[in-house]
Structure formats: structure tokens, C-alpha cells
Short mmCIF file of C-alpha atoms in Angstrom, two decimals:
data_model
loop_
_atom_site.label_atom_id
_atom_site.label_comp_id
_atom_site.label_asym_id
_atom_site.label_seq_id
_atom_site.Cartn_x
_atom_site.Cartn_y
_atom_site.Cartn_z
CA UNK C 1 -77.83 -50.47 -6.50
CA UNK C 2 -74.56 -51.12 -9.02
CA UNK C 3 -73.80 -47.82 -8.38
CA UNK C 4 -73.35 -47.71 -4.46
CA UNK C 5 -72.02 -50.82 -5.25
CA UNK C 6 -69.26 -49.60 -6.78
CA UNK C 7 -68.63 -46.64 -4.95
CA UNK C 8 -68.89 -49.16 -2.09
CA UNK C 9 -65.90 -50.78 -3.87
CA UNK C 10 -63.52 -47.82 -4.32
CA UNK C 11 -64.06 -46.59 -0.33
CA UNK C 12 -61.03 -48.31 1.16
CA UNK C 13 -59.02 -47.34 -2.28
CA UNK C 14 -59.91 -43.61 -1.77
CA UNK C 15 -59.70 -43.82 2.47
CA UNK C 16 -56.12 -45.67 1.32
CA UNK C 17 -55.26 -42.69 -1.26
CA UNK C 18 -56.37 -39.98 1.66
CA UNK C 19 -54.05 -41.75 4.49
CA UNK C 20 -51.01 -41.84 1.91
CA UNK C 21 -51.80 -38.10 1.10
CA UNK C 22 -52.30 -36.99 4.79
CA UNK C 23 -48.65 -39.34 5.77
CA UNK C 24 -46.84 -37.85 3.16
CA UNK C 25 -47.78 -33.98 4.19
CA UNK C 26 -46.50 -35.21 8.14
CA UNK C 27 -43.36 -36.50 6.90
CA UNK C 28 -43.03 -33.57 5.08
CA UNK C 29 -43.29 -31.16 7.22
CA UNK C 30 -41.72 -32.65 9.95
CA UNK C 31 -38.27 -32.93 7.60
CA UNK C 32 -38.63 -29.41 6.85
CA UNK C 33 -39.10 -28.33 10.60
CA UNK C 34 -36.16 -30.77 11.35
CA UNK C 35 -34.28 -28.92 8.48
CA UNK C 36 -35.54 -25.67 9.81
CA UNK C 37 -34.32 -26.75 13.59
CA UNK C 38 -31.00 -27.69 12.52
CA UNK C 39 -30.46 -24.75 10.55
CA UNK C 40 -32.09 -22.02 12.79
CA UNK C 41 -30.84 -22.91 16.37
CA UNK C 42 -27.36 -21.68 17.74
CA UNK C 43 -25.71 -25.21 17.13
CA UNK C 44 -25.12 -24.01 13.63
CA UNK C 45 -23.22 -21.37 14.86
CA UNK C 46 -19.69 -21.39 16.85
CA UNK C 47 -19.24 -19.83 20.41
CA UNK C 48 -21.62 -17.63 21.67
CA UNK C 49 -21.67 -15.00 24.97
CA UNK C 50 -24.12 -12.87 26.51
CA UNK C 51 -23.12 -10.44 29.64
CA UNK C 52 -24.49 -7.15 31.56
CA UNK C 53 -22.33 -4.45 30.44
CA UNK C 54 -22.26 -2.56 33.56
CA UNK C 55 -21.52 -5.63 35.92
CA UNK C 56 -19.49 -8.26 33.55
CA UNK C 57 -22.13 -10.41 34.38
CA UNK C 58 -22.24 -13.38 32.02
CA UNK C 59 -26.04 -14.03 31.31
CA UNK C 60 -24.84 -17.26 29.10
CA UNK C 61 -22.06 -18.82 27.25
CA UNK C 62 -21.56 -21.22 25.08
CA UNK C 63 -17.84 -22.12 24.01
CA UNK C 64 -16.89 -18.79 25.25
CA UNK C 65 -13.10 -19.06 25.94
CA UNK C 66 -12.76 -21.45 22.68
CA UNK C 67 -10.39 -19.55 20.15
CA UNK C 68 -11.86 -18.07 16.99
CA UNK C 69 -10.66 -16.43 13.95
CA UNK C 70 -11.83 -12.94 14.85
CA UNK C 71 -12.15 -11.59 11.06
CA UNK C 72 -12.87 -7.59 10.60
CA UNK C 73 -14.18 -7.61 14.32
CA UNK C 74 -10.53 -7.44 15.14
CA UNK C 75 -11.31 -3.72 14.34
CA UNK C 76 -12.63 -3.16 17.35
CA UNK C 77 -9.08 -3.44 18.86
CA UNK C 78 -7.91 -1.15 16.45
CA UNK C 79 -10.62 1.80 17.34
CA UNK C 80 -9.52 0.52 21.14
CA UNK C 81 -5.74 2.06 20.38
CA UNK C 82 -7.08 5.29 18.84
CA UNK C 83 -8.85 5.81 20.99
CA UNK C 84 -6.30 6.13 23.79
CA UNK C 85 -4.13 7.87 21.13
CA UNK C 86 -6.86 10.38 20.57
CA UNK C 87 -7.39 10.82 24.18
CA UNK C 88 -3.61 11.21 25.03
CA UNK C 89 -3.10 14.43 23.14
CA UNK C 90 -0.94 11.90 20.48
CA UNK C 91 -3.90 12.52 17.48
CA UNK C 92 -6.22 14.96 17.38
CA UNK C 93 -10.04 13.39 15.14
CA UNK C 94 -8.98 16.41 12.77
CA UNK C 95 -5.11 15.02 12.08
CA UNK C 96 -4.62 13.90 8.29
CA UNK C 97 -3.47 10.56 8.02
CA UNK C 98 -2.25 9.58 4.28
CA UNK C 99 -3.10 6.32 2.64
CA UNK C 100 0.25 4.25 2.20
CA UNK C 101 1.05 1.70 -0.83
CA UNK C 102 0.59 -0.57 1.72
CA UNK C 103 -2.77 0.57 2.85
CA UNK C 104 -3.85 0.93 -0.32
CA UNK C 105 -2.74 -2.74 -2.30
CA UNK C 106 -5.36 -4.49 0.77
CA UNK C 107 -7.87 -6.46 -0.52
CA UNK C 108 -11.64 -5.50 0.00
CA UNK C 109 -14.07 -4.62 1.96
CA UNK C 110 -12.25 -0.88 1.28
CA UNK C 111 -12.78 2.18 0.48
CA UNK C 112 -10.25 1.95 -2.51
CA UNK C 113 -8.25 5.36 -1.69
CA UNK C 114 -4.91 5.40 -3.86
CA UNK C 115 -1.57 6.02 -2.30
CA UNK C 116 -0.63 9.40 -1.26
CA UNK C 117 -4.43 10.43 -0.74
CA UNK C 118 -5.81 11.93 2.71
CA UNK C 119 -7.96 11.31 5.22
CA UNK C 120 -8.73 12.47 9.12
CA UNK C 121 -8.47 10.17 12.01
CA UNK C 122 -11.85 11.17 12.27
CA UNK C 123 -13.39 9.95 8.61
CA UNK C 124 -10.56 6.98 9.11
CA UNK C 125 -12.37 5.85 12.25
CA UNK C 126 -16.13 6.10 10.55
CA UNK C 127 -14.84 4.10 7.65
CA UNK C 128 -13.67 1.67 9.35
CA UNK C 129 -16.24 0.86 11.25
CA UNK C 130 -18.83 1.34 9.74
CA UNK C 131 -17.88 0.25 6.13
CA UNK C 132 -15.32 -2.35 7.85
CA UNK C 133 -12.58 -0.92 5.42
CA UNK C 134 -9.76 -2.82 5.51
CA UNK C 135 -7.44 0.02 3.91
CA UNK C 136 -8.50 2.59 6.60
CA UNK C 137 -7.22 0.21 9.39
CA UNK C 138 -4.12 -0.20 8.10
CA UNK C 139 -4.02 3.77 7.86
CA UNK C 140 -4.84 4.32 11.27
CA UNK C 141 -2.39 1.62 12.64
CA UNK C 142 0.27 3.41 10.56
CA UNK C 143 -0.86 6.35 12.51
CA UNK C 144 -0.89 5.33 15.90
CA UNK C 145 2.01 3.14 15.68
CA UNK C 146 3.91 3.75 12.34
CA UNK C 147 3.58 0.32 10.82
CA UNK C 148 1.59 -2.40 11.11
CA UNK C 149 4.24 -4.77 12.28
CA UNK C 150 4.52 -1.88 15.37
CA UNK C 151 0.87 -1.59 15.83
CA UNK C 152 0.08 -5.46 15.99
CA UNK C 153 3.06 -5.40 18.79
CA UNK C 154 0.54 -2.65 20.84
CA UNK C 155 -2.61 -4.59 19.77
CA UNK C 156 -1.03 -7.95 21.89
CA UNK C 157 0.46 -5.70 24.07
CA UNK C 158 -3.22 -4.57 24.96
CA UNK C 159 -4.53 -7.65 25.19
CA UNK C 160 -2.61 -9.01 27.69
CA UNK C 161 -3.36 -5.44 30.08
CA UNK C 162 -7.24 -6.68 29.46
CA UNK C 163 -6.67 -9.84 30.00
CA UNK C 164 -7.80 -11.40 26.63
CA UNK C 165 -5.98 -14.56 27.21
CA UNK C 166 -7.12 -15.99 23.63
CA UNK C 167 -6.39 -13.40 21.90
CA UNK C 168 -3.48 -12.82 19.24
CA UNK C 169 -3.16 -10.23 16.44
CA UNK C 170 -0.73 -10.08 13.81
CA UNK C 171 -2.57 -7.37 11.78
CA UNK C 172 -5.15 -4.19 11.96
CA UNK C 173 -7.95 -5.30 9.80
CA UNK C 174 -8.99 -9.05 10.87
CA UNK C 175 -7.56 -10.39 6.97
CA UNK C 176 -6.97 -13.82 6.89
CA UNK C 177 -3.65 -15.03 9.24
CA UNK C 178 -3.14 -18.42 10.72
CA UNK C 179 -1.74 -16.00 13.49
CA UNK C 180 -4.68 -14.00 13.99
CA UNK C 181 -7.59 -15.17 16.91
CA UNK C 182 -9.37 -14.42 19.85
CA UNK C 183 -12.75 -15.92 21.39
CA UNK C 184 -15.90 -14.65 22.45
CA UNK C 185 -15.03 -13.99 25.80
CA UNK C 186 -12.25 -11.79 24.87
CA UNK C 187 -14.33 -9.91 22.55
CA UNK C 188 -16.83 -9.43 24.95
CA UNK C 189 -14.03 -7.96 27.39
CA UNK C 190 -12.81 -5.87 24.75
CA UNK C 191 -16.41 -4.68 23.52
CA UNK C 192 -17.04 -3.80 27.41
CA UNK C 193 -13.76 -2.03 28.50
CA UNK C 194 -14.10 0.45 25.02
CA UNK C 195 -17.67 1.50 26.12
CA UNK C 196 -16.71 1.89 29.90
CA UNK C 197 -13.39 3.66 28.96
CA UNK C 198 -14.61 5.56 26.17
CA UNK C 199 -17.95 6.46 26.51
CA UNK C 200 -17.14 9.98 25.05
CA UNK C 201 -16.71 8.02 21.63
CA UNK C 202 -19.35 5.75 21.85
CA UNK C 203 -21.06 7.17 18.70
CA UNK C 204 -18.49 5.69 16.20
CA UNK C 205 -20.12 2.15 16.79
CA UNK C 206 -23.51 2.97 16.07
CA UNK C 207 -23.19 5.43 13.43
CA UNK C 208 -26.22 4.04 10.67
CA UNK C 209 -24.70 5.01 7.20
CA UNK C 210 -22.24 7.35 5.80
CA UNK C 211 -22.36 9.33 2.67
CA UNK C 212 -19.60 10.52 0.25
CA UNK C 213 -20.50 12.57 -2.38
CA UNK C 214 -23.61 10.97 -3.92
CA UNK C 215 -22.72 7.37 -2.50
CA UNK C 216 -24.12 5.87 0.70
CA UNK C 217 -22.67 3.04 2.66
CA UNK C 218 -24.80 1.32 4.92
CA UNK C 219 -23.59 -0.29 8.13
CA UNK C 220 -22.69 -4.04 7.91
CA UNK C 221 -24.01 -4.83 11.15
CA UNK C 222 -27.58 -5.92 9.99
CA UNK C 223 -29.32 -5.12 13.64
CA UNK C 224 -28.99 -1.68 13.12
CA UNK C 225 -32.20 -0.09 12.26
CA UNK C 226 -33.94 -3.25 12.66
CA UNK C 227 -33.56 -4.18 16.05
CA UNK C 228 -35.35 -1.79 19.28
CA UNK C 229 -32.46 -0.13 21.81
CA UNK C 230 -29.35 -1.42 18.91
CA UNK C 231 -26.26 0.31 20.00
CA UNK C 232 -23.61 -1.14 17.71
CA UNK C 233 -20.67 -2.64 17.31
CA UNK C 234 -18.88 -4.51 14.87
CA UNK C 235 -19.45 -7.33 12.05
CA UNK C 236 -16.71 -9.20 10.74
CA UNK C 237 -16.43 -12.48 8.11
CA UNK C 238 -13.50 -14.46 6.46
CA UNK C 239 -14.29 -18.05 5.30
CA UNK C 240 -11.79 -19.75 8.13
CA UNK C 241 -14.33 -17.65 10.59
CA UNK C 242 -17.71 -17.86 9.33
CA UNK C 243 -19.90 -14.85 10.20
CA UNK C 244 -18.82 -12.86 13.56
CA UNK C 245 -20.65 -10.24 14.87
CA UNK C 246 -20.07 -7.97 18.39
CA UNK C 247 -23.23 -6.07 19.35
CA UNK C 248 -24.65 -4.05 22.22
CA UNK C 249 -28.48 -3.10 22.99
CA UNK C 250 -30.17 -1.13 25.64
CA UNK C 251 -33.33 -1.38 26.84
CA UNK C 252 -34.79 0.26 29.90
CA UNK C 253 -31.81 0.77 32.44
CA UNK C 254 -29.97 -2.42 31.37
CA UNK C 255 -27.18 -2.69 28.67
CA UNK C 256 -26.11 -5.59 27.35
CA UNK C 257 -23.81 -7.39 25.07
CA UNK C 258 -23.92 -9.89 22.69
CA UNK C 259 -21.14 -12.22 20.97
CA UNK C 260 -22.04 -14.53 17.48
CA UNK C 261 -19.06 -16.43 16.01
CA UNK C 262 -18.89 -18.73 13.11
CA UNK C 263 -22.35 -18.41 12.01
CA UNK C 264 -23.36 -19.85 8.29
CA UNK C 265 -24.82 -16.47 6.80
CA UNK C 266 -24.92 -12.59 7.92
CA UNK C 267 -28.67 -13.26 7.98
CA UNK C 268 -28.17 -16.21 10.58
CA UNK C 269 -25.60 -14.07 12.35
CA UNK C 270 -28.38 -11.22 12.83
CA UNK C 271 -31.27 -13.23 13.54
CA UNK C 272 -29.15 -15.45 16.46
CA UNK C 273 -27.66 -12.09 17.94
CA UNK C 274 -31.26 -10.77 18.08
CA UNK C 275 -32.90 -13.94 19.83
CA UNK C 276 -30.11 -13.45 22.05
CA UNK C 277 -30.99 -10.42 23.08
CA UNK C 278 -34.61 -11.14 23.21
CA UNK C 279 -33.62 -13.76 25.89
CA UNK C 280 -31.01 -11.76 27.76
CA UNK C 281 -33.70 -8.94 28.51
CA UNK C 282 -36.43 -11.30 29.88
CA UNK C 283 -33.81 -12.93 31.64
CA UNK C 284 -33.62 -11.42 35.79
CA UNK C 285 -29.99 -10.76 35.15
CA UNK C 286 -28.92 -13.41 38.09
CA UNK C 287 -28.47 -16.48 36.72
CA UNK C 288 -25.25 -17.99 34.36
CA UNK C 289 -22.14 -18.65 34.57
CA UNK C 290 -20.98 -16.01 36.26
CA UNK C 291 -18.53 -13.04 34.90
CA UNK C 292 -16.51 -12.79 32.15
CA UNK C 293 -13.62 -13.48 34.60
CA UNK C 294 -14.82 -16.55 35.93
CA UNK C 295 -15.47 -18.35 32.64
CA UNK C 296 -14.19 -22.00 32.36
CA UNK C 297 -10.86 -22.82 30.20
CA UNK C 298 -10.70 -23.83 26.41
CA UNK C 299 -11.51 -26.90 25.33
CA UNK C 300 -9.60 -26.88 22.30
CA UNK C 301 -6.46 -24.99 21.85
CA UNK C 302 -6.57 -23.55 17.96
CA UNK C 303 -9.34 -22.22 16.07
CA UNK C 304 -11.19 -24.42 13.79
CA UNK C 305 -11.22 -23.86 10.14
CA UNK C 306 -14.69 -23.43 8.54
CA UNK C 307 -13.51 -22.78 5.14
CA UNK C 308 -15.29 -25.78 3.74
CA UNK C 309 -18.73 -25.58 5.22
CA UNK C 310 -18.79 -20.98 4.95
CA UNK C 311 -17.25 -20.87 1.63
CA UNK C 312 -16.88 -24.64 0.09
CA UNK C 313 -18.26 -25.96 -3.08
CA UNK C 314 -22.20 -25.36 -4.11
CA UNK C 315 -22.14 -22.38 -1.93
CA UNK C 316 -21.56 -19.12 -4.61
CA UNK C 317 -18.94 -16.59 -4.44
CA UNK C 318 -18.40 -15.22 -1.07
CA UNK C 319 -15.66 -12.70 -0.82
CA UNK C 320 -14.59 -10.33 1.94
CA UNK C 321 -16.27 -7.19 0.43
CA UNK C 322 -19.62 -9.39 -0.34
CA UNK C 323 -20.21 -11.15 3.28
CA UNK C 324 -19.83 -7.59 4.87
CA UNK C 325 -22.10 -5.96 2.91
CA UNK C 326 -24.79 -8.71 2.10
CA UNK C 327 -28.71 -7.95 2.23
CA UNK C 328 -29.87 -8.18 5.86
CA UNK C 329 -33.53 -9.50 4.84
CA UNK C 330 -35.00 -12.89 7.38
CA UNK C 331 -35.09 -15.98 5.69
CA UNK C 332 -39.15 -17.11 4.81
CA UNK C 333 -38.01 -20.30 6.72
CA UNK C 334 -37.84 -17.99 9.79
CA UNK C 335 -41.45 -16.89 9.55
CA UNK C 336 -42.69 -20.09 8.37
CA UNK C 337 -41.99 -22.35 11.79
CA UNK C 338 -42.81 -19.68 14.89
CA UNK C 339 -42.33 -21.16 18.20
CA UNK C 340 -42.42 -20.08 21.56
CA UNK C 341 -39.12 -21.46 22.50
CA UNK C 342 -36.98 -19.89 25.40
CA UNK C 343 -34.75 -22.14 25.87
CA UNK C 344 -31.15 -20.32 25.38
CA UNK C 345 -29.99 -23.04 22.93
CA UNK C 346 -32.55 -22.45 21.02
CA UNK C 347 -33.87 -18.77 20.47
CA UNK C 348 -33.79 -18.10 17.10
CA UNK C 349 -36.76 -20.48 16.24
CA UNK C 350 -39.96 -18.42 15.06
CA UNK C 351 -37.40 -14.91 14.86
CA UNK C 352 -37.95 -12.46 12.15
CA UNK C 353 -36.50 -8.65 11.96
CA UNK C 354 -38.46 -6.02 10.38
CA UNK C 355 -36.99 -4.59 7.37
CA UNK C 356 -34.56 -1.68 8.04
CA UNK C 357 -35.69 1.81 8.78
CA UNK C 358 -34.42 4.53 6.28
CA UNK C 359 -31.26 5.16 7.58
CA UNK C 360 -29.66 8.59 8.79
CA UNK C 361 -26.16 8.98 7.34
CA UNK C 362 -23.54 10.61 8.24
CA UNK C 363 -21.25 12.78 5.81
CA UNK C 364 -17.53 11.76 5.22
CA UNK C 365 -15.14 12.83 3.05
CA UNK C 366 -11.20 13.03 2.30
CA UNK C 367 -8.63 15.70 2.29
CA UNK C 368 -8.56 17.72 5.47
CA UNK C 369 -11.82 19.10 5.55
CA UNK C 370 -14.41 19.29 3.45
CA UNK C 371 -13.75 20.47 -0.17
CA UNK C 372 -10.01 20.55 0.30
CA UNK C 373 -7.30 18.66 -1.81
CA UNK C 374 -7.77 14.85 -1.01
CA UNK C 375 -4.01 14.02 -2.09
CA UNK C 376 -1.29 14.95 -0.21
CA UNK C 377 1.44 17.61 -2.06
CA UNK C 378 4.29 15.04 -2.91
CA UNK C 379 1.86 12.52 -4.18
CA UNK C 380 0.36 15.04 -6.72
CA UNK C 381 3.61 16.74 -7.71
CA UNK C 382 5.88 13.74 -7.97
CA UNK C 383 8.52 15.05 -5.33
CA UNK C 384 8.46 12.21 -3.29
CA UNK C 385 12.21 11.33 -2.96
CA UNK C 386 13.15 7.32 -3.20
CA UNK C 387 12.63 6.30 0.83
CA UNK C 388 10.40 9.12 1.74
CA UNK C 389 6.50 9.09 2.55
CA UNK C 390 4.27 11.34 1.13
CA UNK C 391 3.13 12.79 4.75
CA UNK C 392 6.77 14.36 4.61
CA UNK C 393 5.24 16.94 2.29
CA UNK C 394 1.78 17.37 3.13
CA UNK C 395 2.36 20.45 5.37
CA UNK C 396 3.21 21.96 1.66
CA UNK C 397 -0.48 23.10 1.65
CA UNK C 398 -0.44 24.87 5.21
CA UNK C 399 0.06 28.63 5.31
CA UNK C 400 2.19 28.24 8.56
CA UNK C 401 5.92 29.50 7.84
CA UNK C 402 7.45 26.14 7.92
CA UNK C 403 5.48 25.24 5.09
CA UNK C 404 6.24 28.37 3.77
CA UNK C 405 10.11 27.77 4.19
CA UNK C 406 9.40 23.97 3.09
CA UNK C 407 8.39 25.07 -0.02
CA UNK C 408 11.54 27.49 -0.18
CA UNK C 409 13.68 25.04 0.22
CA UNK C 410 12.31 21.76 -1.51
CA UNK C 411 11.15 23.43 -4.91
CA UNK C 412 14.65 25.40 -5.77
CA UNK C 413 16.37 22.06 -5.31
CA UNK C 414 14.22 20.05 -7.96
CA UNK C 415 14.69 23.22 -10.37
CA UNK C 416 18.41 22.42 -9.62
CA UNK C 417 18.27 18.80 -10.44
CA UNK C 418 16.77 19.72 -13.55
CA UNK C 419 18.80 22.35 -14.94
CA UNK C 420 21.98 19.95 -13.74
CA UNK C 421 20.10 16.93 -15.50
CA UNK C 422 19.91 19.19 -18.62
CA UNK C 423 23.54 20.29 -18.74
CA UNK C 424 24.56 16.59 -18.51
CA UNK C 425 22.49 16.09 -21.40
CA UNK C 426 24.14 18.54 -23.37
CA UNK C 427 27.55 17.57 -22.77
CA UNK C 428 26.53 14.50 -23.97
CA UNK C 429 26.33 15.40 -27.28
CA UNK C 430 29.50 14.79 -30.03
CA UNK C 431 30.53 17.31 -32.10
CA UNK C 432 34.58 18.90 -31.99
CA UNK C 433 32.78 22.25 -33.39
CA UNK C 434 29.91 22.30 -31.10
CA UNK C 435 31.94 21.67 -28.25
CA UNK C 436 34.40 24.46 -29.26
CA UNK C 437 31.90 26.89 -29.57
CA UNK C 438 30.37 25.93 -26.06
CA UNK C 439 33.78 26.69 -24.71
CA UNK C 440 33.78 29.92 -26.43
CA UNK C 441 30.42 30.74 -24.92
CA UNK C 442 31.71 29.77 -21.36
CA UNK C 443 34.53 31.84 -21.51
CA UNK C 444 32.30 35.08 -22.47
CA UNK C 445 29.90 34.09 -19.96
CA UNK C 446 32.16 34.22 -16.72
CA UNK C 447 33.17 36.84 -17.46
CA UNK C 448 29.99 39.05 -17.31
CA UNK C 449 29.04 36.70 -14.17
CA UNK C 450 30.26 38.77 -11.39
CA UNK C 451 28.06 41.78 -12.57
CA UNK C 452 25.21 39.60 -13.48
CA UNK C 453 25.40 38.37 -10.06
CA UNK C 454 25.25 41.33 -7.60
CA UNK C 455 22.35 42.59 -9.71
CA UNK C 456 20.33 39.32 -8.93
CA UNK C 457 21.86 39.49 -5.12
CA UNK C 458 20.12 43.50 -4.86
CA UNK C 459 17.16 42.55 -6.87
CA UNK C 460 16.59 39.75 -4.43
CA UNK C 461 17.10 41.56 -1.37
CA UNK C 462 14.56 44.46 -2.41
CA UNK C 463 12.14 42.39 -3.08
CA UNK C 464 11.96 40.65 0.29
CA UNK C 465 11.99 44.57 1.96
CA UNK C 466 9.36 45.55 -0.04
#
């Protein structure tokens, strides 16, 4: 009987211990769902769009016209140009294009080419896009407009024909410029015109990998080869922007497009674009807020800055080159609270991506085509005058017979230079003797000249008969 007695005693302590146990688990896991809520749901992120390709239908929108830093998706512009310059006759995909200084002083993501190297319009375009090098724009707006400060002019000049009313840019590549924006509306125009205009080059934004040599560069946009029907586009991040992403996805006979700005990681960025799409193809494709031409105004008139919050203190290095090229792999938070929720605002909640696929890549290189010299003549033999470019000599390596007569003309001259250069040298030099006997030497020397001369001149002109 003592015993029951005492266990009689401790009941309500152990019943007490139990409730405080069982309270404590509920609190916790509802402040990690909250956590998981705030952190998961497209709040965290800045505008977002979804449309219908093929009918500018906007499926939903959520800050849409709001202006953006547009980071390395501002690429997609710069594709948009080369494209028309590719399809005007002005570049051919084959065309060598030679990395500047400028090109090459850009800070990463790049594919670190020194000055004077080359590369095709062609291997330019893949790089870009696909590796989101920041050197390779610049190369290609050098290309199709023969500076940057040129090119930028035909990048707004664009805009404004499309109708991206947000939209500024003061340079190729997306790089950090309080001048530089846009908005996920005008992306979404921009994304939609390229693949209705261009659908002949539609394989540039959705190319998996590329390989140099033994080195493989995976794409930065994390949905490919993890999400069904992926069709590309384009990632970009700066710490002003946060994580941007353009993508497109088909499924069935319906193509859509989706828009991510300012997310908080490139695995948030993934994840929301994903959900998005998710939604957007269980959705009937009538509802929203209409087209991408019907979209209401701003509500604020200059992009934020989310320096502070992407890239501020307690968050780890996050460079250019790193955010681009970041592991793709789902948070465990993602898999741990699964929901069923629809609702657009909230889609990412419970969404998880498969790991990627082994990817298929495609082979790159520099120089004109595969094998050749990747540095252009003048950059390898130092003729580059002060003011010149080394493109001015690259058709040095051509068998046509301008090269032929380039090389005629260009190499005689530096052999002139030289042997003047030389004779200053020597005159140079004191001495009364020395310089008496180089007088001597002159005088005997002029006068075999004449004979010397006419041999060379008949020597010369049976060679070129033979």
C-alpha cells in the first residue's frame, strides 16, 4: 500500500512533466513551420510574373511593373541584339570576335580569356549564357556595336521598340550600375519576343553544360535537368538584386514563362520558379490579370537595394562568380513541412526538386575553330601599333591574298623600324676615330650601291616569275 501510495503521489508531477514535454514540442514546431512559412513563400522574394507564351497572357503577377536591378539576366538583351545581328547578314555564328582589355579586366562570373585572344560569335553566345560570363558580353557588344557605350545606346534603343517601359541599361553584362534596371514585366516581354522572333536560336537558352578541354561548366539556371518540360533561360545575381532568374517550360501544348526577382538564395530562386510553374500548368489559362500589356503602373519609382539582407553581415562571402554557380540542392526545410497549398502566394510550401540528371554538354572552344590558334596575330607577335586593336591583324592567319599582301606590307616595315632603331643606336656612340672610320666605310659603300642594287631588283623579280 506505501507503494501505490507513492506512485499515487508523483501522478500529477509526471501528468505535469508530460503536458510541459508535449507544449514545448507544439511551440516548437509551430515556430519552425512559422520560420519555414516565412522563409519558403514568395513574400521573401521581390516581384514575380507568370504568362502564356503564345498569347501574353498574364497567369499572375505580383509587383510586376516595379523596377528591379536586372543583374546577369540583362544578358538576355544582349543575345536579343545578336541575334538580329546574326540574322541581318551583319555576323555570321562562325565570325571571330577578339577579347578586348576591356573585356578582359571584368570582374567574374568569366571565362578569364586574356586580351588579344579569340572566340566565335557562336562559342561567345554559349558562354554567355550558359556560364553567364561577364567578359564574353562585353565581347559580343563590342561586336555588334563596337563599344559598350554604343551597344548600351542599342540595348535602350530596343527597349523602347518592345515597349519595356522600366527598363534601362548602361552596360552588356548586368554588373552592378545605379543606372542599370528593368522589372519583371519587361523581362517577361523580352523573354517572349526572343522566343517568338527567334525561334531558329532557341537552343542557346537551354543548352545543359559546356565543355572545354577537360573542364565542364554547368548551367547556372538550377531548373535545368531537374525540372520536367525546362526550356531555359537566364539566371542572374548581384547583391543590390538578390537572386533573378527568367525561365520557360513546356508541357503538353502550352508554354509558359516564369519571372523570380530578388529572391534570398539560388536555391529559393529555383524552388519558387518551379512552384510557379507547378501552379501555372494546373491553372485553365483564363484567369489573371490580364496581358503583359495591360499590367497596372509602378508603385515605386527606383529599385530597392537589397544589399544588406542578400549579402549583409553573418551571411558568408557571396560574390558574382559564387551566386551564379552555387549548388542547386532543396533545402531539408523544404521536405520537412509538405503542404498541399495552391494558393499562388504561396506555392513553394512542401516543394522539393530531384537532384540533377547527368548533364549533356556541349563542346566549346576558342580560336576559330577547333584546334586553331586561340590568340589573334598582333597579340602574339607584339605588332599591335599604339591606338590599334588586335582584330586589325587577325586576318594575318587567313590564306586569302589580302592577308597575304597584309603580311607583305606590315612585316618589312617593323624590319625597317628595327634596322633604323639600330643605326640610331650606333650613331650614338662617341669616339672621333670610330666615327671617322664609319665615314670611311660609307663612302666605299655608295659607291658599290648602284650595282648591289639592280642585282637585288633582278633577283627579286625572278623569283616572283618563277
Amino acid at each position: 500500500m506505501a507503494q501505490l501510495f507513492r506512485l499515487d503521489l508523483l501522478a500529477p508531477a509526471l501528468l505535469a512533466v508530460q503536458s510541459r514535454l508535449r507544449h514545448g514540442f507544439v511551440v516548437l514546431a509551430l515556430t519552425l513551420a512559422a520560420l519555414a512559412g516565412a522563409a519558403l513563400t514568395p513574400a521573401v522574394a521581390g516581384p514575380v510574373i507568370v504568362a502564356d507564351i503564345d498569347s501574353g497572357r498574364v497567369l499572375y503577377a505580383k509587383q510586376a511593373t516595379d523596377p528591379w536591378y536586372p543583374a546577369s539576366v540583362t544578358k538576355l538583351m544582349t543575345a536579343y541584339l545578336t541575334l538580329h545581328a546574326l540574322r541581318a547578314g551583319q555576323l555570321r555564328p562562325d565570325a571571330p570576335l577578339t577579347v578586348s582589355a576591356r573585356a578582359a579586366a571584368v570582374i567574374p562570373s568569366k571565362m578569364g580569356f586574356k586580351p588579344g585572344v579569340e572566340v566565335t560569335v557562336d562559342n561567345a553566345l554559349k558562354m554567355m549564357l550558359v556560364k553567364s560570363a561577364n567578359d564574353m558580353a562585353v565581347v559580343l557588344a563590342e561586336g555588334v556595336g563596337g563599344s559598350v557605350e554604343n551597344f548600351a545606346g542599342m540595348m535602350n534603343q530596343a527597349a523602347e521598340e518592345l515597349g519595356m517601359g522600366q527598363s534601362h541599361f548602361v552596360n552588356p553584362n548586368g554588373l552592378p550600375d545605379p543606372g542599370n534596371r528593368t522589372s519583371a514585366r519587361d523581362l517577361a516581354v523580352l523573354a517572349r519576343t526572343m522566343l517568338r522572333q527567334f525561334p531558329e536560336y532557341a537552343q542557346y537558352f537551354n543548352i545543359e553544360a559546356l565543355q572545354m578541354g577537360k573542364r565542364v561548366y554547368k548551367n547556372t539556371n538550377g531548373l535545368v535537368g531537374r525540372y520536367p518540360g525546362v526550356t531555359g533561360m537566364k539566371t542572374g545575381f548581384i547583391c543590390a538584386s538578390g537572386f533573378n532568374v527568367v525561365a520557360t517550360a513546356q508541357r503538353g501544348g502550352r508554354r509558359l514563362l516564369v519571372v523570380v526577382l530578388g529572391a534570398h538564395s539560388g536555391v529559393e530562386r529555383t524552388l519558387i520558379a518551379a512552384s510557379l510553374f507547378d501552379r501555372g500548368f494546373a491553372d485553365s489559362g483564363w484567369g489573371g490579370p490580364g496581358t503583359l500589356d495591360t499590367l497596372p503602373l509602378p508603385t515605386s519609382a527606383s529599385p530597392p537595394d537589397m544589399r544588406d539582407a542578400i549579402c549583409g553581415a553573418g551571411r558568408g562571402a557571396r560574390g558574382e562568380e559564387e551566386a551564379e554557380n552555387a549548388p542547386q540542392s532543396a533545402s531539408p526545410l523544404f521536405a520537412l513541412f509538405k503542404g498541399g497549398a495552391s494558393d499562388w502566394e504561396t506555392p513553394v510550401a512542401g516543394r522539393t526538386l530531384p537532384p540533377r540528371a547527368a548533364l549533356a554538354a556541349v563542346p566549346v572552344f576558342v580560336g576559330r575553330y577547333p584546334g586553331a590558334p586561340a590568340t589573334a596575330v598582333a597579340a602574339r607577335r607584339g605588332q599591335a601599333q599604339k591606338g590599334e586593336t588586335a582584330s586589325a591583324y587577325a586576318a594575318d592567319e587567313d590564306a586569302s591574298p589580302g592577308a597575304k599582301a597584309l603580311q607583305k606590307v606590315k612585316r618589312p616595315v617593323a624590319r625597317k623600324n628595327a634596322s633604323a632603331s639600330k643605326q640610331a643606336e650606333a650613331r650614338q656612340k662617341p669616339g672621333k676615330a670610330e666615327a671617322g672610320k664609319k665615314a670611311n666605310d660609307k663612302k666605299a659603300h655608295d659607291k658599290k650601291a648602284p650595282a648591289k642594287n639592280a642585282a637585288g631588283k633582278n633577283r627579286k623579280t625572278s623569283d616572283n616569275d618563277g
